[in-house]
Amino acid sequence: LCCVHVLHVLPRTIVVPASTDQSQLLVMTDPDPPAAAPAEAADEPAPKKQKTDGDEEEADAELHYPEGDDEIWKSQTWANPDGTKEDIIEVEEEPRHHISFVNAHTKIITIKFPSKDITLPHRHEKDTIIIILMEDGIDFVNDVLGVGPVCGHMQFGQVGFAPFTKSPCVHKITNLSDEDMFCINVEVHDTPGLVSAELLSLPNHSLLMTQYNCRVYSFKLDAGETTVVSYPFFYVRVIVKGGKIKIGQKEGKGLTWEETHEVGESLWKEPCEHVAVTNTDSEPYEAYICEFR
């Protein structure tokens, strides 16, 4: 196996670099994008690599296993090169995948495992937002059943999207880095009762990624900085740079309280209006707002 940082073009791989062709399966984003333009001037980016009803012909040419193996992801057994076999398990049964929250709309998974460790072969069947939280990024091997192993790299704060609902897969991940694997997966299930048709246009927020069923924004506050947020949608908040923040309802004129957050904390959140958020810590604060739509 030759490990390189530029991945080969392979169907159903979990991760590809942001610079690859738009027809690839997974969207990767820059963790430090330019600030979002005001809503009236912003054109929402089209899903870069998501297979949609209007793209069936093009997508089918790119997203398939070898001929005759379209449903290989339903397999129950993984055959290793040495002839041994392993049972294929569901993602929630894989011991390195820790389920922190589940409802009808999402499943939040924290993934942690040591350097050079390998996951058990496991199955993904729901669209997934992928957020890397390792300070030095991760070098990895992604071994997809029916495709084979491919090496890759993701950096800290990088966001990916894997359209597993239409393109389920079975894979094993090897952590090639010296650092422990630390990643948050946010599965996108049913659409909530309240969604927003418009892009969010707020200070301190920048759009990282948009897909047919979700958007991801970066929300940053410098030390001592305050802003007011309104989120007209349900969302998952993932802490990227932790610390202490003060929350104030009614633009800070109502009930107030302080919260302390650590990197990787992930919560399902309801819509809100006119909430003041102040970074009371001495270091920058950042959270990713994963909007469901």
mmCIF file of C-alpha atoms in Angstrom:
data_model
loop_
_atom_site.group_PDB
_atom_site.id
_atom_site.type_symbol
_atom_site.label_atom_id
_atom_site.label_comp_id
_atom_site.label_asym_id
_atom_site.label_seq_id
_atom_site.Cartn_x
_atom_site.Cartn_y
_atom_site.Cartn_z
ATOM 1 C CA LEU A 1 0.000 0.000 0.000
ATOM 2 C CA CYS A 2 1.429 3.342 -1.039
ATOM 3 C CA CYS A 3 0.276 6.155 1.248
ATOM 4 C CA VAL A 4 -0.012 9.546 -0.413
ATOM 5 C CA HIS A 5 -1.798 12.731 0.578
ATOM 6 C CA VAL A 6 -3.488 13.135 -2.819
ATOM 7 C CA LEU A 7 -6.101 10.414 -3.010
ATOM 8 C CA HIS A 8 -6.839 8.408 -6.098
ATOM 9 C CA VAL A 9 -10.244 8.711 -7.750
ATOM 10 C CA LEU A 10 -12.193 5.806 -6.277
ATOM 11 C CA PRO A 11 -15.941 5.293 -5.868
ATOM 12 C CA ARG A 12 -17.499 5.379 -2.425
ATOM 13 C CA THR A 13 -14.386 6.482 -0.577
ATOM 14 C CA ILE A 14 -15.113 8.428 2.586
ATOM 15 C CA VAL A 15 -12.615 11.241 2.141
ATOM 16 C CA VAL A 16 -11.180 13.050 -0.859
ATOM 17 C CA PRO A 17 -9.218 16.313 -0.952
ATOM 18 C CA ALA A 18 -11.057 19.581 -1.545
ATOM 19 C CA SER A 19 -9.155 20.127 -4.786
ATOM 20 C CA THR A 20 -10.438 17.003 -6.540
ATOM 21 C CA ASP A 21 -13.068 16.955 -9.255
ATOM 22 C CA GLN A 22 -16.584 18.099 -8.335
ATOM 23 C CA SER A 23 -18.033 14.688 -9.184
ATOM 24 C CA GLN A 24 -16.314 13.005 -6.226
ATOM 25 C CA LEU A 25 -18.355 11.542 -3.402
ATOM 26 C CA LEU A 26 -17.340 13.599 -0.382
ATOM 27 C CA VAL A 27 -17.259 17.357 0.079
ATOM 28 C CA MET A 28 -14.250 18.696 1.956
ATOM 29 C CA THR A 29 -14.050 22.293 3.169
ATOM 30 C CA ASP A 30 -11.383 24.739 4.240
ATOM 31 C CA PRO A 31 -11.609 25.287 8.037
ATOM 32 C CA ASP A 32 -10.751 28.990 7.595
ATOM 33 C CA PRO A 33 -13.011 30.267 4.803
ATOM 34 C CA PRO A 34 -13.647 33.939 4.023
ATOM 35 C CA ALA A 35 -16.466 35.613 5.961
ATOM 36 C CA ALA A 36 -19.958 35.059 4.601
ATOM 37 C CA ALA A 37 -21.453 37.821 2.470
ATOM 38 C CA PRO A 38 -24.741 39.472 3.505
ATOM 39 C CA ALA A 39 -27.794 37.374 2.672
ATOM 40 C CA GLU A 40 -29.040 39.645 -0.075
ATOM 41 C CA ALA A 41 -25.719 39.353 -1.919
ATOM 42 C CA ALA A 42 -24.988 35.710 -1.248
ATOM 43 C CA ASP A 43 -25.588 32.918 -3.729
ATOM 44 C CA GLU A 44 -25.855 29.642 -1.878
ATOM 45 C CA PRO A 45 -23.252 27.175 -3.171
ATOM 46 C CA ALA A 46 -24.749 24.196 -4.929
ATOM 47 C CA PRO A 47 -23.960 20.790 -3.412
ATOM 48 C CA LYS A 48 -20.533 20.103 -4.853
ATOM 49 C CA LYS A 49 -20.506 16.327 -4.880
ATOM 50 C CA GLN A 50 -23.923 15.233 -3.684
ATOM 51 C CA LYS A 51 -25.843 12.942 -5.970
ATOM 52 C CA THR A 52 -29.285 14.461 -6.595
ATOM 53 C CA ASP A 53 -32.318 13.491 -8.638
ATOM 54 C CA GLY A 54 -31.269 15.849 -11.394
ATOM 55 C CA ASP A 55 -27.799 14.338 -11.604
ATOM 56 C CA GLU A 56 -28.673 10.635 -11.859
ATOM 57 C CA GLU A 57 -26.933 10.012 -15.157
ATOM 58 C CA GLU A 58 -23.685 11.768 -14.222
ATOM 59 C CA ALA A 59 -23.670 10.483 -10.649
ATOM 60 C CA ASP A 60 -24.251 6.868 -11.669
ATOM 61 C CA ALA A 61 -21.115 7.061 -13.800
ATOM 62 C CA GLU A 62 -19.058 8.017 -10.741
ATOM 63 C CA LEU A 63 -20.689 6.404 -7.720
ATOM 64 C CA HIS A 64 -20.735 2.658 -8.059
ATOM 65 C CA TYR A 65 -18.872 -0.405 -6.924
ATOM 66 C CA PRO A 66 -17.337 -2.838 -9.407
ATOM 67 C CA GLU A 67 -19.945 -4.379 -11.725
ATOM 68 C CA GLY A 68 -22.275 -6.729 -9.883
ATOM 69 C CA ASP A 69 -21.332 -5.404 -6.433
ATOM 70 C CA ASP A 70 -23.868 -2.581 -6.060
ATOM 71 C CA GLU A 71 -25.147 -4.029 -2.789
ATOM 72 C CA ILE A 72 -21.833 -5.223 -1.380
ATOM 73 C CA TRP A 73 -22.412 -2.891 1.589
ATOM 74 C CA LYS A 74 -25.075 -5.374 2.764
ATOM 75 C CA SER A 75 -22.405 -8.042 3.240
ATOM 76 C CA GLN A 76 -22.126 -9.656 6.673
ATOM 77 C CA THR A 77 -18.487 -10.808 6.459
ATOM 78 C CA TRP A 78 -15.189 -8.997 5.794
ATOM 79 C CA ALA A 79 -12.402 -11.123 4.277
ATOM 80 C CA ASN A 80 -8.862 -10.037 5.192
ATOM 81 C CA PRO A 81 -5.885 -10.512 2.842
ATOM 82 C CA ASP A 82 -4.484 -13.233 5.125
ATOM 83 C CA GLY A 83 -7.630 -15.318 4.703
ATOM 84 C CA THR A 84 -9.152 -14.543 8.091
ATOM 85 C CA LYS A 85 -12.689 -13.178 8.306
ATOM 86 C CA GLU A 86 -14.446 -10.614 10.494
ATOM 87 C CA ASP A 87 -18.112 -9.932 11.120
ATOM 88 C CA ILE A 88 -19.359 -6.627 9.714
ATOM 89 C CA ILE A 89 -21.155 -4.625 12.396
ATOM 90 C CA GLU A 90 -23.355 -1.533 12.496
ATOM 91 C CA VAL A 91 -21.634 1.784 13.249
ATOM 92 C CA GLU A 92 -23.192 2.046 16.719
ATOM 93 C CA GLU A 93 -21.697 -1.360 17.607
ATOM 94 C CA GLU A 94 -18.123 -0.355 16.682
ATOM 95 C CA PRO A 95 -16.348 0.209 20.040
ATOM 96 C CA ARG A 96 -14.398 3.292 18.878
ATOM 97 C CA HIS A 97 -17.630 5.027 17.833
ATOM 98 C CA HIS A 98 -19.352 6.488 20.899
ATOM 99 C CA ILE A 99 -22.986 7.527 20.494
ATOM 100 C CA SER A 100 -23.645 10.717 22.471
ATOM 101 C CA PHE A 101 -27.135 11.626 21.234
ATOM 102 C CA VAL A 102 -29.917 10.127 19.116
ATOM 103 C CA ASN A 103 -33.329 11.388 18.031
ATOM 104 C CA ALA A 104 -35.474 11.204 14.885
ATOM 105 C CA HIS A 105 -33.311 13.835 13.170
ATOM 106 C CA THR A 106 -29.728 12.934 14.036
ATOM 107 C CA LYS A 107 -27.252 10.597 15.632
ATOM 108 C CA ILE A 108 -24.130 12.271 17.063
ATOM 109 C CA ILE A 109 -21.046 10.055 17.187
ATOM 110 C CA THR A 110 -17.721 10.841 18.867
ATOM 111 C CA ILE A 111 -14.891 8.775 17.376
ATOM 112 C CA LYS A 112 -11.738 8.247 19.416
ATOM 113 C CA PHE A 113 -9.007 5.641 19.104
ATOM 114 C CA PRO A 114 -5.207 5.435 19.506
ATOM 115 C CA SER A 115 -2.439 5.956 17.006
ATOM 116 C CA LYS A 116 -1.979 2.997 14.595
ATOM 117 C CA ASP A 117 -5.233 1.428 15.757
ATOM 118 C CA ILE A 118 -7.765 0.042 13.234
ATOM 119 C CA THR A 119 -11.541 0.049 13.536
ATOM 120 C CA LEU A 120 -13.606 -3.072 13.093
ATOM 121 C CA PRO A 121 -15.377 -3.305 9.718
ATOM 122 C CA HIS A 122 -18.595 -1.347 10.120
ATOM 123 C CA ARG A 123 -21.495 -0.045 8.077
ATOM 124 C CA HIS A 124 -22.712 3.527 7.411
ATOM 125 C CA GLU A 125 -26.210 4.108 5.983
ATOM 126 C CA LYS A 126 -27.048 7.755 6.822
ATOM 127 C CA ASP A 127 -25.688 11.021 5.397
ATOM 128 C CA THR A 128 -22.878 12.159 7.689
ATOM 129 C CA ILE A 129 -21.153 15.461 8.480
ATOM 130 C CA ILE A 130 -17.520 14.730 9.466
ATOM 131 C CA ILE A 131 -15.521 17.158 11.662
ATOM 132 C CA ILE A 132 -11.850 16.510 12.489
ATOM 133 C CA LEU A 133 -10.652 17.778 15.902
ATOM 134 C CA MET A 134 -7.038 16.516 16.047
ATOM 135 C CA GLU A 135 -4.640 19.445 16.531
ATOM 136 C CA ASP A 136 -2.185 18.206 13.899
ATOM 137 C CA GLY A 137 -4.835 16.673 11.659
ATOM 138 C CA ILE A 138 -4.971 13.005 10.769
ATOM 139 C CA ASP A 139 -3.215 10.721 8.318
ATOM 140 C CA PHE A 140 -5.340 7.649 7.761
ATOM 141 C CA VAL A 141 -6.114 4.607 5.639
ATOM 142 C CA ASN A 142 -9.726 4.275 4.512
ATOM 143 C CA ASP A 143 -10.342 0.661 3.445
ATOM 144 C CA VAL A 144 -13.743 0.430 1.732
ATOM 145 C CA LEU A 145 -15.299 -2.972 1.086
ATOM 146 C CA GLY A 146 -15.325 -3.667 -2.643
ATOM 147 C CA VAL A 147 -12.921 -0.818 -3.388
ATOM 148 C CA GLY A 148 -9.787 -1.284 -1.283
ATOM 149 C CA PRO A 149 -7.531 0.851 0.930
ATOM 150 C CA VAL A 150 -6.694 4.486 0.198
ATOM 151 C CA CYS A 151 -4.546 6.845 2.281
ATOM 152 C CA GLY A 152 -5.485 10.430 3.010
ATOM 153 C CA HIS A 153 -5.117 13.454 5.277
ATOM 154 C CA MET A 154 -7.582 15.839 6.937
ATOM 155 C CA GLN A 155 -6.552 18.898 8.930
ATOM 156 C CA PHE A 156 -7.898 20.262 12.209
ATOM 157 C CA GLY A 157 -11.331 21.812 11.803
ATOM 158 C CA GLN A 158 -11.867 20.401 8.340
ATOM 159 C CA VAL A 159 -15.426 19.422 7.477
ATOM 160 C CA GLY A 160 -16.504 16.597 5.202
ATOM 161 C CA PHE A 161 -19.840 15.247 4.014
ATOM 162 C CA ALA A 162 -20.469 11.614 3.099
ATOM 163 C CA PRO A 163 -23.805 10.920 1.329
ATOM 164 C CA PHE A 164 -24.271 7.503 2.889
ATOM 165 C CA THR A 165 -28.084 7.611 2.612
ATOM 166 C CA LYS A 166 -27.869 7.110 -1.148
ATOM 167 C CA SER A 167 -24.469 5.455 -1.126
ATOM 168 C CA PRO A 168 -24.064 3.254 1.978
ATOM 169 C CA CYS A 169 -20.691 1.678 2.615
ATOM 170 C CA VAL A 170 -18.707 -0.693 4.798
ATOM 171 C CA HIS A 171 -15.188 0.324 5.741
ATOM 172 C CA LYS A 172 -12.295 0.149 8.199
ATOM 173 C CA ILE A 173 -10.222 3.188 9.234
ATOM 174 C CA THR A 174 -6.576 3.037 10.311
ATOM 175 C CA ASN A 175 -5.143 5.980 12.267
ATOM 176 C CA LEU A 176 -1.642 6.544 10.861
ATOM 177 C CA SER A 177 -1.030 9.680 12.944
ATOM 178 C CA ASP A 178 0.949 9.842 16.190
ATOM 179 C CA GLU A 179 -2.036 11.548 17.832
ATOM 180 C CA ASP A 180 -5.213 9.797 18.996
ATOM 181 C CA MET A 181 -8.062 9.950 16.506
ATOM 182 C CA PHE A 182 -10.672 12.565 17.474
ATOM 183 C CA CYS A 183 -13.585 13.131 15.141
ATOM 184 C CA ILE A 184 -17.262 14.042 15.383
ATOM 185 C CA ASN A 185 -19.794 12.475 13.014
ATOM 186 C CA VAL A 186 -23.208 14.124 12.782
ATOM 187 C CA GLU A 187 -25.687 11.937 10.940
ATOM 188 C CA VAL A 188 -28.499 13.710 9.089
ATOM 189 C CA HIS A 189 -31.795 11.818 9.375
ATOM 190 C CA ASP A 190 -35.370 13.176 9.086
ATOM 191 C CA THR A 191 -36.069 16.847 8.350
ATOM 192 C CA PRO A 192 -37.188 18.790 11.481
ATOM 193 C CA GLY A 193 -40.492 20.653 11.684
ATOM 194 C CA LEU A 194 -38.849 24.061 11.227
ATOM 195 C CA VAL A 195 -36.267 24.783 8.536
ATOM 196 C CA SER A 196 -34.881 27.922 6.912
ATOM 197 C CA ALA A 197 -34.895 28.551 3.182
ATOM 198 C CA GLU A 198 -32.386 31.384 3.525
ATOM 199 C CA LEU A 199 -28.693 31.387 4.236
ATOM 200 C CA LEU A 200 -27.783 32.607 7.702
ATOM 201 C CA SER A 201 -26.464 36.174 7.647
ATOM 202 C CA LEU A 202 -25.002 37.031 11.039
ATOM 203 C CA PRO A 203 -21.787 38.660 12.266
ATOM 204 C CA ASN A 204 -19.087 36.206 13.344
ATOM 205 C CA HIS A 205 -20.550 33.429 11.161
ATOM 206 C CA SER A 206 -19.158 32.019 7.918
ATOM 207 C CA LEU A 207 -20.569 29.286 5.707
ATOM 208 C CA LEU A 208 -18.346 26.202 5.512
ATOM 209 C CA MET A 209 -20.535 23.783 3.580
ATOM 210 C CA THR A 210 -24.003 23.396 2.131
ATOM 211 C CA GLN A 211 -25.812 20.211 1.111
ATOM 212 C CA TYR A 212 -29.378 19.355 0.141
ATOM 213 C CA ASN A 213 -30.232 18.487 3.779
ATOM 214 C CA CYS A 214 -27.776 20.517 5.889
ATOM 215 C CA ARG A 215 -25.463 23.500 6.125
ATOM 216 C CA VAL A 216 -22.435 24.020 8.361
ATOM 217 C CA TYR A 217 -21.323 27.439 9.658
ATOM 218 C CA SER A 218 -18.312 28.472 11.718
ATOM 219 C CA PHE A 219 -19.198 30.739 14.663
ATOM 220 C CA LYS A 220 -16.177 32.576 16.131
ATOM 221 C CA LEU A 221 -15.804 35.005 19.031
ATOM 222 C CA ASP A 222 -12.580 36.648 20.104
ATOM 223 C CA ALA A 223 -11.851 36.990 23.831
ATOM 224 C CA GLY A 224 -14.320 39.466 25.359
ATOM 225 C CA GLU A 225 -16.383 39.755 22.168
ATOM 226 C CA THR A 226 -20.213 39.752 22.212
ATOM 227 C CA THR A 227 -22.721 39.147 19.437
ATOM 228 C CA VAL A 228 -26.444 38.426 19.157
ATOM 229 C CA VAL A 229 -27.601 35.300 17.347
ATOM 230 C CA SER A 230 -30.926 34.060 15.999
ATOM 231 C CA TYR A 231 -31.085 30.570 14.515
ATOM 232 C CA PRO A 232 -34.422 29.893 12.746
ATOM 233 C CA PHE A 233 -33.684 26.169 12.471
ATOM 234 C CA PHE A 234 -32.786 23.092 14.492
ATOM 235 C CA TYR A 235 -29.068 22.384 14.626
ATOM 236 C CA VAL A 236 -26.185 20.508 16.192
ATOM 237 C CA ARG A 237 -23.515 22.686 17.828
ATOM 238 C CA VAL A 238 -20.002 21.200 17.826
ATOM 239 C CA ILE A 239 -17.341 22.954 19.931
ATOM 240 C CA VAL A 240 -14.106 23.414 17.955
ATOM 241 C CA LYS A 241 -12.301 25.780 20.343
ATOM 242 C CA GLY A 242 -13.682 25.635 23.872
ATOM 243 C CA GLY A 243 -13.797 27.992 26.835
ATOM 244 C CA LYS A 244 -16.320 30.039 28.801
ATOM 245 C CA ILE A 245 -19.231 31.892 27.261
ATOM 246 C CA LYS A 246 -22.105 33.902 28.744
ATOM 247 C CA ILE A 247 -25.583 33.407 27.310
ATOM 248 C CA GLY A 248 -28.227 36.134 27.603
ATOM 249 C CA GLN A 249 -31.823 35.917 26.409
ATOM 250 C CA LYS A 250 -33.565 38.955 24.890
ATOM 251 C CA GLU A 251 -30.246 40.329 23.600
ATOM 252 C CA GLY A 252 -28.755 39.972 27.071
ATOM 253 C CA LYS A 253 -31.563 41.838 28.846
ATOM 254 C CA GLY A 254 -33.334 38.688 30.030
ATOM 255 C CA LEU A 255 -32.076 35.586 31.833
ATOM 256 C CA THR A 256 -28.288 35.133 31.665
ATOM 257 C CA TRP A 257 -25.940 32.306 32.585
ATOM 258 C CA GLU A 258 -22.398 31.066 31.926
ATOM 259 C CA GLU A 259 -21.373 27.856 30.203
ATOM 260 C CA THR A 260 -17.997 26.123 29.957
ATOM 261 C CA HIS A 261 -17.334 24.046 26.863
ATOM 262 C CA GLU A 262 -14.616 21.590 25.861
ATOM 263 C CA VAL A 263 -13.498 20.725 22.348
ATOM 264 C CA GLY A 264 -15.739 18.067 20.844
ATOM 265 C CA GLU A 265 -18.844 18.761 22.915
ATOM 266 C CA SER A 266 -21.806 18.280 20.596
ATOM 267 C CA LEU A 267 -25.428 19.133 21.359
ATOM 268 C CA TRP A 268 -28.752 19.031 19.518
ATOM 269 C CA LYS A 269 -30.219 22.541 19.791
ATOM 270 C CA GLU A 270 -33.638 24.082 19.156
ATOM 271 C CA PRO A 271 -34.274 27.316 17.210
ATOM 272 C CA CYS A 272 -33.607 30.540 19.121
ATOM 273 C CA GLU A 273 -34.051 34.296 18.730
ATOM 274 C CA HIS A 274 -32.088 37.330 19.942
ATOM 275 C CA VAL A 275 -29.649 35.477 22.190
ATOM 276 C CA ALA A 276 -26.547 37.395 23.272
ATOM 277 C CA VAL A 277 -23.351 35.313 23.379
ATOM 278 C CA THR A 278 -20.207 36.682 25.049
ATOM 279 C CA ASN A 279 -16.803 35.023 25.104
ATOM 280 C CA THR A 280 -15.752 35.547 28.734
ATOM 281 C CA ASP A 281 -12.541 33.548 28.319
ATOM 282 C CA SER A 282 -9.060 34.779 27.417
ATOM 283 C CA GLU A 283 -8.826 32.679 24.245
ATOM 284 C CA PRO A 284 -10.894 32.618 21.021
ATOM 285 C CA TYR A 285 -14.074 30.552 21.001
ATOM 286 C CA GLU A 286 -15.346 28.646 17.968
ATOM 287 C CA ALA A 287 -18.303 26.366 17.356
ATOM 288 C CA TYR A 288 -19.642 24.752 14.198
ATOM 289 C CA ILE A 289 -23.383 25.230 13.699
ATOM 290 C CA CYS A 290 -24.727 22.242 11.749
ATOM 291 C CA GLU A 291 -28.095 23.382 10.404
ATOM 292 C CA PHE A 292 -30.711 20.785 9.460
ATOM 293 C CA ARG A 293 -32.876 21.634 6.457
#
